[in-house]
XYZ file of C-alpha atoms in Angstrom:
574
model
C -26.189 -21.557 -5.486
C -22.473 -22.022 -6.023
C -21.798 -25.407 -4.420
C -18.191 -25.424 -5.639
C -17.301 -22.721 -3.123
C -18.830 -24.414 -0.066
C -16.212 -25.890 2.257
C -16.055 -27.294 5.781
C -13.858 -29.822 7.566
C -14.031 -31.085 11.136
C -10.687 -29.689 12.239
C -8.916 -26.386 12.897
C -9.705 -23.717 11.781
C -13.188 -24.856 10.682
C -14.027 -26.761 13.859
C -12.270 -26.415 17.207
C -12.927 -25.945 20.901
C -12.815 -22.364 22.146
C -13.075 -23.786 25.629
C -14.284 -27.038 27.156
C -17.943 -26.095 26.678
C -17.837 -24.201 23.373
C -17.315 -25.526 19.875
C -16.535 -22.951 17.158
C -17.740 -23.912 13.688
C -16.923 -22.141 10.416
C -18.096 -22.686 6.863
C -16.973 -21.057 3.615
C -19.380 -20.106 0.831
C -19.224 -18.069 -2.369
C -19.205 -14.329 -1.823
C -22.662 -12.738 -1.721
C -24.257 -16.088 -2.563
C -25.808 -17.226 0.726
C -28.478 -15.112 2.376
C -28.753 -17.252 5.488
C -26.801 -20.131 6.964
C -28.402 -22.159 9.749
C -26.427 -24.579 11.858
C -28.382 -27.630 13.077
C -26.696 -29.355 16.008
C -27.289 -31.682 18.960
C -25.699 -34.422 21.039
C -24.312 -37.156 18.798
C -26.131 -39.791 20.860
C -29.485 -38.021 20.857
C -31.797 -39.855 18.445
C -35.049 -38.654 20.016
C -35.046 -34.849 20.011
C -34.886 -32.439 17.084
C -31.712 -30.532 16.277
C -31.168 -27.149 17.856
C -30.817 -24.419 15.236
C -28.542 -21.389 15.309
C -28.084 -18.800 12.590
C -24.433 -18.345 11.667
C -22.924 -14.892 11.140
C -20.549 -13.675 8.443
C -17.218 -12.830 10.094
C -15.028 -12.321 7.026
C -15.459 -11.587 3.325
C -12.711 -11.960 0.756
C -12.915 -11.385 -2.992
C -14.326 -14.861 -3.682
C -15.708 -16.114 -0.395
C -17.841 -15.414 2.659
C -17.042 -17.087 5.964
C -19.815 -17.879 8.444
C -19.171 -18.716 12.103
C -21.122 -19.810 15.170
C -20.296 -20.933 18.708
C -22.381 -23.804 20.102
C -22.527 -25.770 23.345
C -23.833 -29.257 24.130
C -23.874 -31.114 27.435
C -21.132 -33.753 27.460
C -19.332 -32.001 24.568
C -20.268 -34.557 21.872
C -21.510 -32.949 18.673
C -23.474 -33.880 15.573
C -24.329 -31.099 13.124
C -25.153 -30.102 9.571
C -25.664 -26.879 7.635
C -28.773 -25.443 6.027
C -27.862 -22.949 3.309
C -30.374 -20.509 1.786
C -29.284 -18.431 -1.178
C -30.625 -15.064 -2.289
C -33.174 -16.760 -4.560
C -34.444 -18.723 -1.520
C -33.060 -22.010 -2.809
C -32.248 -24.326 0.092
C -29.669 -27.090 0.327
C -28.390 -29.143 3.236
C -24.713 -29.948 3.690
C -23.327 -32.782 5.832
C -20.440 -35.221 5.580
C -22.122 -37.028 2.692
C -22.301 -33.808 0.685
C -25.286 -31.818 -0.616
C -28.977 -32.658 -0.839
C -32.190 -30.756 -1.359
C -33.898 -32.278 1.668
C -33.040 -34.512 4.587
C -35.122 -37.609 5.076
C -35.955 -39.088 8.462
C -33.159 -41.375 9.556
C -30.430 -39.586 7.624
C -29.157 -37.854 10.737
C -26.333 -40.349 10.923
C -24.579 -38.650 8.004
C -24.230 -35.361 9.891
C -20.755 -34.035 10.594
C -19.384 -35.347 13.877
C -17.133 -33.642 16.376
C -17.043 -36.708 18.563
C -15.694 -35.262 21.781
C -14.407 -31.886 22.856
C -11.593 -33.070 25.124
C -9.706 -30.959 27.640
C -6.378 -32.052 26.198
C -7.363 -30.677 22.795
C -8.321 -27.205 23.999
C -5.774 -24.573 23.077
C -5.134 -22.223 25.992
C -4.679 -18.849 24.374
C -2.015 -16.486 25.695
C -3.973 -13.413 26.721
C -0.844 -11.643 27.950
C 0.622 -12.037 24.461
C -2.531 -10.600 22.884
C -2.194 -7.559 25.154
C 1.465 -7.032 24.276
C 3.315 -4.518 22.155
C 6.526 -6.155 20.892
C 9.835 -4.339 20.541
C 12.521 -6.184 18.568
C 16.170 -5.516 19.346
C 19.178 -6.484 17.234
C 21.633 -6.314 20.149
C 24.823 -5.297 18.327
C 23.054 -2.197 16.938
C 20.871 -1.031 19.837
C 23.138 0.484 22.497
C 26.710 0.062 23.702
C 26.637 -0.109 27.481
C 30.004 -1.733 28.186
C 32.882 -0.729 25.912
C 35.272 -3.017 27.797
C 33.763 -6.067 26.068
C 33.689 -4.573 22.567
C 35.014 -7.075 20.000
C 38.147 -6.352 17.997
C 37.766 -3.876 15.163
C 34.538 -2.459 16.550
C 33.192 0.172 14.146
C 32.377 3.679 15.299
C 28.740 3.860 16.355
C 26.481 5.095 13.576
C 28.983 4.746 10.752
C 28.347 2.845 7.528
C 27.078 -0.717 7.958
C 28.748 -3.632 6.198
C 27.835 -7.324 6.261
C 30.407 -8.243 8.912
C 30.346 -5.008 10.924
C 30.437 -5.085 14.723
C 29.318 -1.955 16.594
C 29.529 -2.992 20.237
C 25.877 -3.090 21.236
C 25.391 -5.353 24.256
C 23.058 -6.497 27.030
C 24.161 -3.754 29.410
C 23.204 -1.298 26.704
C 19.695 -2.747 26.661
C 19.467 -2.579 30.453
C 20.495 1.073 30.283
C 17.612 1.824 27.892
C 14.808 -0.027 29.661
C 13.475 3.292 30.972
C 13.220 4.443 27.356
C 11.269 1.318 26.422
C 9.033 1.732 29.445
C 8.272 5.334 28.494
C 7.560 4.259 24.918
C 5.008 1.822 26.334
C 6.209 -1.534 25.039
C 5.770 -4.545 27.307
C 7.428 -7.378 25.381
C 11.100 -7.279 24.384
C 12.334 -9.712 21.754
C 16.085 -10.130 21.215
C 17.647 -11.687 18.149
C 20.164 -14.373 19.242
C 22.595 -13.545 22.004
C 24.270 -16.953 22.298
C 27.943 -17.445 21.507
C 28.549 -17.107 17.800
C 31.155 -15.790 15.354
C 28.799 -13.450 13.471
C 27.166 -10.143 14.383
C 23.681 -11.616 13.916
C 24.440 -14.779 15.946
C 22.268 -17.124 13.865
C 25.187 -19.578 13.574
C 25.215 -20.786 17.180
C 28.454 -22.097 18.686
C 27.098 -22.664 22.217
C 23.409 -22.665 23.155
C 24.185 -22.270 26.860
C 26.680 -19.390 26.690
C 26.062 -15.680 26.188
C 28.373 -14.285 23.524
C 31.218 -12.407 25.275
C 30.645 -9.332 23.096
C 27.150 -9.076 24.625
C 28.033 -9.805 28.225
C 27.845 -12.691 30.669
C 25.236 -15.038 32.026
C 24.901 -12.709 35.002
C 24.228 -9.770 32.665
C 21.512 -11.792 30.956
C 19.975 -12.630 34.341
C 20.043 -8.952 35.272
C 18.325 -8.004 32.015
C 15.580 -10.577 32.533
C 15.120 -9.442 36.141
C 14.967 -5.744 35.224
C 12.440 -6.401 32.448
C 10.180 -8.285 34.826
C 10.462 -5.552 37.451
C 9.140 -3.096 34.854
C 6.263 -5.366 33.888
C 7.893 -6.379 30.619
C 8.194 -9.881 29.240
C 11.318 -10.944 27.368
C 11.725 -13.480 24.582
C 14.959 -14.971 23.296
C 15.692 -16.157 19.765
C 16.933 -19.687 19.077
C 18.033 -21.576 15.989
C 17.198 -25.272 16.134
C 17.126 -25.782 12.378
C 20.906 -25.506 12.183
C 23.945 -24.918 14.346
C 27.107 -22.995 13.643
C 29.977 -24.822 11.982
C 31.940 -24.188 15.208
C 29.343 -25.977 17.367
C 30.984 -28.814 19.295
C 29.188 -31.595 17.424
C 30.043 -30.294 13.964
C 33.639 -29.551 14.979
C 33.953 -33.173 16.077
C 32.493 -34.282 12.750
C 35.004 -32.164 10.822
C 37.838 -33.652 12.835
C 36.837 -37.325 12.934
C 34.649 -37.541 9.811
C 32.758 -40.868 9.624
C 34.241 -41.948 12.964
C 32.538 -39.023 14.774
C 29.829 -40.039 17.209
C 27.969 -36.924 16.072
C 27.859 -37.789 12.375
C 24.121 -38.537 12.597
C 23.452 -35.146 14.177
C 23.701 -33.721 10.662
C 22.569 -34.629 7.163
C 25.713 -35.555 5.265
C 25.705 -36.026 1.505
C 29.229 -37.434 1.195
C 32.613 -37.659 2.892
C 35.008 -36.065 3.513
C 33.071 -33.227 5.128
C 34.577 -29.760 4.906
C 33.344 -26.171 5.014
C 35.329 -25.382 1.855
C 33.439 -27.829 -0.342
C 29.977 -28.145 1.181
C 28.769 -31.756 1.117
C 26.088 -31.481 3.755
C 22.614 -30.015 4.168
C 22.737 -26.403 5.332
C 20.491 -23.478 6.002
C 19.689 -21.710 2.758
C 21.781 -22.424 -0.296
C 24.993 -24.118 0.889
C 25.705 -21.693 3.736
C 28.748 -23.543 5.050
C 28.700 -21.918 8.496
C 25.137 -23.133 9.173
C 24.946 -26.955 8.898
C 21.387 -28.265 9.259
C 20.659 -30.322 12.377
C 18.926 -33.680 12.141
C 16.079 -33.129 14.601
C 14.809 -36.644 13.928
C 17.900 -37.946 15.718
C 17.063 -38.817 19.328
C 20.244 -37.298 20.797
C 19.792 -34.043 18.863
C 16.185 -33.809 20.023
C 17.106 -34.381 23.653
C 19.891 -31.803 23.495
C 17.748 -29.086 21.913
C 14.743 -29.778 24.120
C 16.934 -29.310 27.180
C 18.121 -25.988 25.762
C 14.524 -24.886 25.300
C 13.646 -25.884 28.845
C 16.749 -24.436 30.508
C 16.318 -20.815 29.482
C 12.646 -20.827 30.431
C 12.868 -22.802 33.665
C 16.249 -21.760 35.015
C 16.708 -18.274 33.546
C 13.099 -17.117 33.497
C 12.635 -15.973 29.916
C 9.002 -15.746 28.822
C 9.264 -17.681 25.618
C 11.060 -18.340 22.376
C 11.139 -16.952 18.867
C 12.253 -19.791 16.593
C 14.325 -19.182 13.480
C 13.471 -21.083 10.278
C 11.070 -23.224 12.279
C 9.061 -24.323 9.241
C 12.059 -26.386 8.116
C 11.931 -28.448 11.323
C 9.546 -31.386 11.711
C 6.200 -31.010 13.466
C 6.942 -33.887 15.815
C 9.910 -32.010 17.254
C 7.851 -28.864 17.804
C 5.114 -30.829 19.561
C 7.748 -32.167 21.938
C 9.250 -28.686 22.297
C 5.836 -27.252 23.144
C 5.359 -29.784 25.943
C 8.807 -29.139 27.395
C 8.518 -25.334 27.302
C 4.942 -25.241 28.615
C 5.967 -27.751 31.274
C 8.666 -25.351 32.435
C 6.248 -22.397 32.398
C 2.647 -22.838 31.286
C 2.479 -19.143 30.333
C 5.587 -19.186 28.140
C 4.938 -18.581 24.447
C 6.458 -19.980 21.275
C 6.633 -17.779 18.191
C 7.770 -19.079 14.836
C 9.618 -17.323 12.052
C 7.309 -18.387 9.244
C 6.931 -15.982 6.358
C 3.782 -17.481 4.861
C 0.561 -19.337 5.745
C 1.318 -21.561 8.733
C -1.831 -23.369 9.832
C -0.047 -26.708 10.243
C 2.107 -25.103 12.964
C -0.717 -23.145 14.640
C -3.264 -25.783 15.622
C -2.488 -25.350 19.311
C 0.072 -28.108 19.827
C 3.177 -26.353 18.485
C 3.416 -22.559 18.086
C 1.389 -19.827 19.758
C 2.115 -17.326 17.010
C 4.247 -16.456 14.014
C 5.849 -13.311 12.644
C 3.033 -12.129 10.387
C 4.911 -11.392 7.164
C 1.743 -11.569 4.993
C 0.464 -8.642 7.084
C 3.685 -6.722 6.493
C 3.675 -7.259 2.737
C 0.043 -6.126 2.493
C 0.856 -2.903 4.376
C 3.906 -2.295 2.216
C 1.844 -2.685 -0.959
C -1.096 -0.563 0.203
C 0.444 2.171 2.351
C 4.121 2.352 1.362
C 4.068 1.632 -2.364
C 0.365 2.179 -3.099
C 0.631 -0.635 -5.621
C -2.713 -2.248 -4.671
C -6.171 -0.707 -4.162
C -7.951 -0.803 -0.814
C -10.279 -3.550 -2.041
C -7.331 -5.904 -2.635
C -5.754 -4.894 0.666
C -8.996 -5.783 2.423
C -9.248 -9.101 0.550
C -5.749 -10.138 1.602
C -6.396 -9.428 5.272
C -9.906 -10.934 5.211
C -8.558 -14.193 3.806
C -5.782 -14.272 6.387
C -8.305 -13.838 9.230
C -9.787 -17.209 8.268
C -6.554 -19.210 8.351
C -6.283 -19.806 12.092
C -8.226 -20.087 15.301
C -9.541 -16.655 16.263
C -7.448 -16.673 19.427
C -4.286 -17.295 17.384
C -5.170 -14.486 14.956
C -5.216 -12.132 17.951
C -1.696 -13.330 18.841
C 0.045 -12.945 15.480
C 3.042 -10.619 15.536
C 1.948 -7.924 13.091
C 5.286 -6.693 11.827
C 5.926 -3.848 9.417
C 9.660 -4.523 9.373
C 12.376 -6.751 10.812
C 16.108 -7.395 10.605
C 15.476 -9.422 7.429
C 13.559 -6.808 5.441
C 13.816 -3.231 4.250
C 12.807 -0.645 6.809
C 9.201 0.416 6.343
C 10.210 4.051 6.021
C 12.478 3.079 3.144
C 9.623 1.153 1.542
C 7.717 4.474 1.776
C 10.589 6.310 0.048
C 10.953 8.206 3.338
C 7.381 9.518 3.142
C 6.601 9.767 6.858
C 2.881 10.397 6.291
C 2.499 7.012 4.624
C 4.247 5.307 7.505
C 1.987 7.094 9.987
C -1.109 5.619 8.333
C 0.453 2.145 8.434
C 1.235 2.540 12.141
C -2.327 3.627 12.879
C -3.689 0.594 11.059
C -1.155 -1.743 12.708
C -2.260 -0.699 16.190
C -5.980 -0.813 15.422
C -6.083 -4.150 13.597
C -6.377 -7.684 14.991
C -3.073 -8.969 16.330
C -0.009 -7.874 18.264
C 1.696 -4.628 17.143
C 5.412 -5.076 16.594
C 8.083 -2.383 16.529
C 11.499 -3.021 15.003
C 14.004 -0.947 16.988
C 14.485 2.481 15.464
C 11.274 2.519 13.444
C 9.808 4.692 16.168
C 12.382 7.447 15.626
C 12.512 7.329 11.821
C 15.400 4.958 11.160
C 15.509 3.937 7.501
C 17.520 1.362 5.568
C 17.345 -1.032 2.648
C 18.003 -4.764 2.441
C 20.288 -6.520 4.942
C 22.636 -5.177 6.232
C 21.253 -1.651 5.756
C 18.113 -2.521 7.738
C 20.418 -3.182 10.707
C 21.790 0.314 11.244
C 22.791 1.573 14.662
C 20.027 3.055 16.796
C 20.052 6.853 16.889
C 19.996 8.200 20.445
C 20.671 11.898 19.813
C 17.221 13.448 20.269
C 17.873 16.178 17.727
C 18.353 13.469 15.079
C 15.194 11.544 15.973
C 11.829 11.985 14.280
C 9.849 13.079 17.345
C 6.618 13.199 15.338
C 6.843 9.454 14.695
C 7.965 8.764 18.242
C 4.995 10.632 19.686
C 2.622 8.822 17.337
C 3.919 5.460 18.534
C 3.462 6.523 22.147
C -0.066 7.712 21.398
C -1.085 4.547 19.544
C 0.364 2.308 22.250
C -1.649 4.214 24.840
C -4.822 4.067 22.733
C -4.488 0.319 22.311
C -3.770 -0.353 25.973
C -6.784 1.707 27.043
C -9.245 0.173 24.589
C -9.786 -3.570 24.954
C -11.806 -3.530 21.731
C -8.509 -3.090 19.859
C -7.151 -6.228 21.523
C -10.100 -8.596 21.816
C -12.706 -6.974 19.584
C -14.365 -8.284 16.446
C -13.441 -6.677 13.140
C -16.151 -5.263 10.865
C -15.572 -3.455 7.588
C -17.795 -0.384 7.173
C -16.394 1.314 4.063
C -13.817 0.128 1.544
C -13.332 1.953 -1.740
C -11.377 4.823 -3.319
C -8.452 3.912 -1.019
C -10.576 4.788 2.013
C -10.918 2.163 4.718
C -13.318 2.489 7.633
C -13.727 -0.380 10.090
C -15.137 -1.081 13.517
C -13.657 -2.986 16.464
C -16.227 -4.091 19.062
C -15.892 -5.879 22.385
C -18.373 -6.284 25.241
C -20.442 -3.257 24.291
C -17.512 -0.958 23.507
C -16.872 0.051 19.909
C -14.243 2.062 18.082
C -14.455 3.198 14.486
C -11.215 3.781 12.602
C -11.216 5.790 9.365
C -8.144 5.964 7.122
C -7.675 8.101 4.014
C -4.787 6.731 1.951
C -5.054 9.494 -0.655
C -3.350 12.798 -1.340
C -6.769 14.476 -1.576
C -9.403 15.073 1.055
C -12.407 12.799 1.051
C -15.894 12.785 2.526
C -17.267 9.413 3.510
C -20.753 8.612 4.744
C -21.344 5.488 6.802
C -24.470 4.086 8.414
C -23.753 4.620 12.091
C -26.636 6.079 14.055
C -24.829 6.619 17.356
C -23.012 9.822 18.221
C -19.276 9.331 17.647
C -16.585 10.941 19.777
C -13.150 11.631 18.308
C -10.762 10.138 20.871
C -8.106 12.777 20.124
C -10.202 15.951 20.196
C -13.226 14.663 22.161
C -15.368 16.355 19.523
C -18.780 14.766 18.921
C -20.002 14.052 15.402
C -22.761 12.203 13.554
C -20.965 9.923 11.107
C -24.013 9.235 8.961
C -24.053 12.923 8.090
C -20.645 12.502 6.477
C -17.072 12.362 7.721
C -14.414 14.643 6.252
C -10.923 13.190 6.052
C -7.967 15.356 5.170
C -5.301 13.983 2.794
C -3.360 11.121 4.439
C -5.400 11.401 7.624
C -6.746 8.845 10.061
C -9.336 9.344 12.777
C -10.471 7.129 15.637
C -13.937 7.465 17.163
C -15.651 5.917 20.150
C -19.348 5.185 19.697
């Protein structure tokens, strides 16, 4: 038995409350090492009765590890537990907070792991509406021009070449005008990159957190957009930057003018005086980006100001949550306070972080509800777009990532395949539409929230910023209708099959760049088969039930063999 691989701690994501009466426990072991894992548990104050025993189930397998899970319940929510591990040679060890031993002696129960009390205040209330969403990201300046009167000076002709500082006149009225399009597509959550007053086209250097940028419209236009979205059953999320402000934000302008005499000097992190944007002597976003001075969120006045911003747009304007730029460079204490303020304004509002890597410290239930799942994106790029990794490695990456967070949070991750900060997925595919189609099918059938970056659905391509921020193409004859119809189909399939939203994930076949997996929920199961090869392939899987192809309604017996055409995916109900 490989004891080096065995791991458990009494906190998220290895021990946490699913609800007030259910404790979820997880343990990691070496891959293919443990034949059976029994969880022994009881009330921490019960010294008379034997432990209850529950066999744990494997829920994820990565290249090195297996992960076992079990849900348990105890009256009064006070837990004491230990693990009994049996390997494939029938060797048995016991694992508690003291470590490993071959047998447990009477009276050694006190060294069991303790989850002292499952308290209501510690239960994370998952956002089921978020789990059921399909996100559509809009970069407002490039989506649709609905009001040419407010176009900024030197507005470029729509659809022409994109440069770093280009302005194309997209605005909030343009989004309102295309809500019918979004409704027909099937999306139900609209996310806008920043729309607050700012000197740039991307608006990530905020000048005023309470004002809509004039090139996008007015406060009334924003209210109308929010209202129209809600009338169509869509949620809407705004983007905010609390890591840094713009250099033309009132506090930094005062600092530039008055230097050390400014009452806002402690709002920022100054290296030396005099402060100027020509010779950067202050902490900024990125590498000395002079127009984005970093805010000192440990400062009480800064905290109060930003928390009021967060509350205002949720409470007074009715947005359904926030996407937070560079949030992993802001302290956890601030985000805990932000969470309380936002949830206090609307308990159903969600908070999504821009974190491009593992983010467990932000996703324990007291800060963010979700992040933009860039590890998911990079795995899909490598497997589907570039074909630089085999299916086994693709599966390992995703299996490991399924163990990083609470299961409810995993279902809420924004599974992106592109954004305004990355190459378009179609460009990653070298414009091979068939490869993108397989990625889309997987994206909509996997755990998490599918995410569409505007224009992906009609075949928009583009390289690194700013080429990934091209103008949306509205002329139907220039759109890829095959992709558009696939998106509509996959959105419909997901909405009509709860197993794709709430279901468990089970790998059935994973080799030769063929992936077959099952999603199951409350007795309903779907099997998804993907052939990421340029040759046809016949796969045989052990499924006894009759399977029905959800597209053709044709019945088949999968254990007799399933034929997959080159670059084909199929979805079956069993």
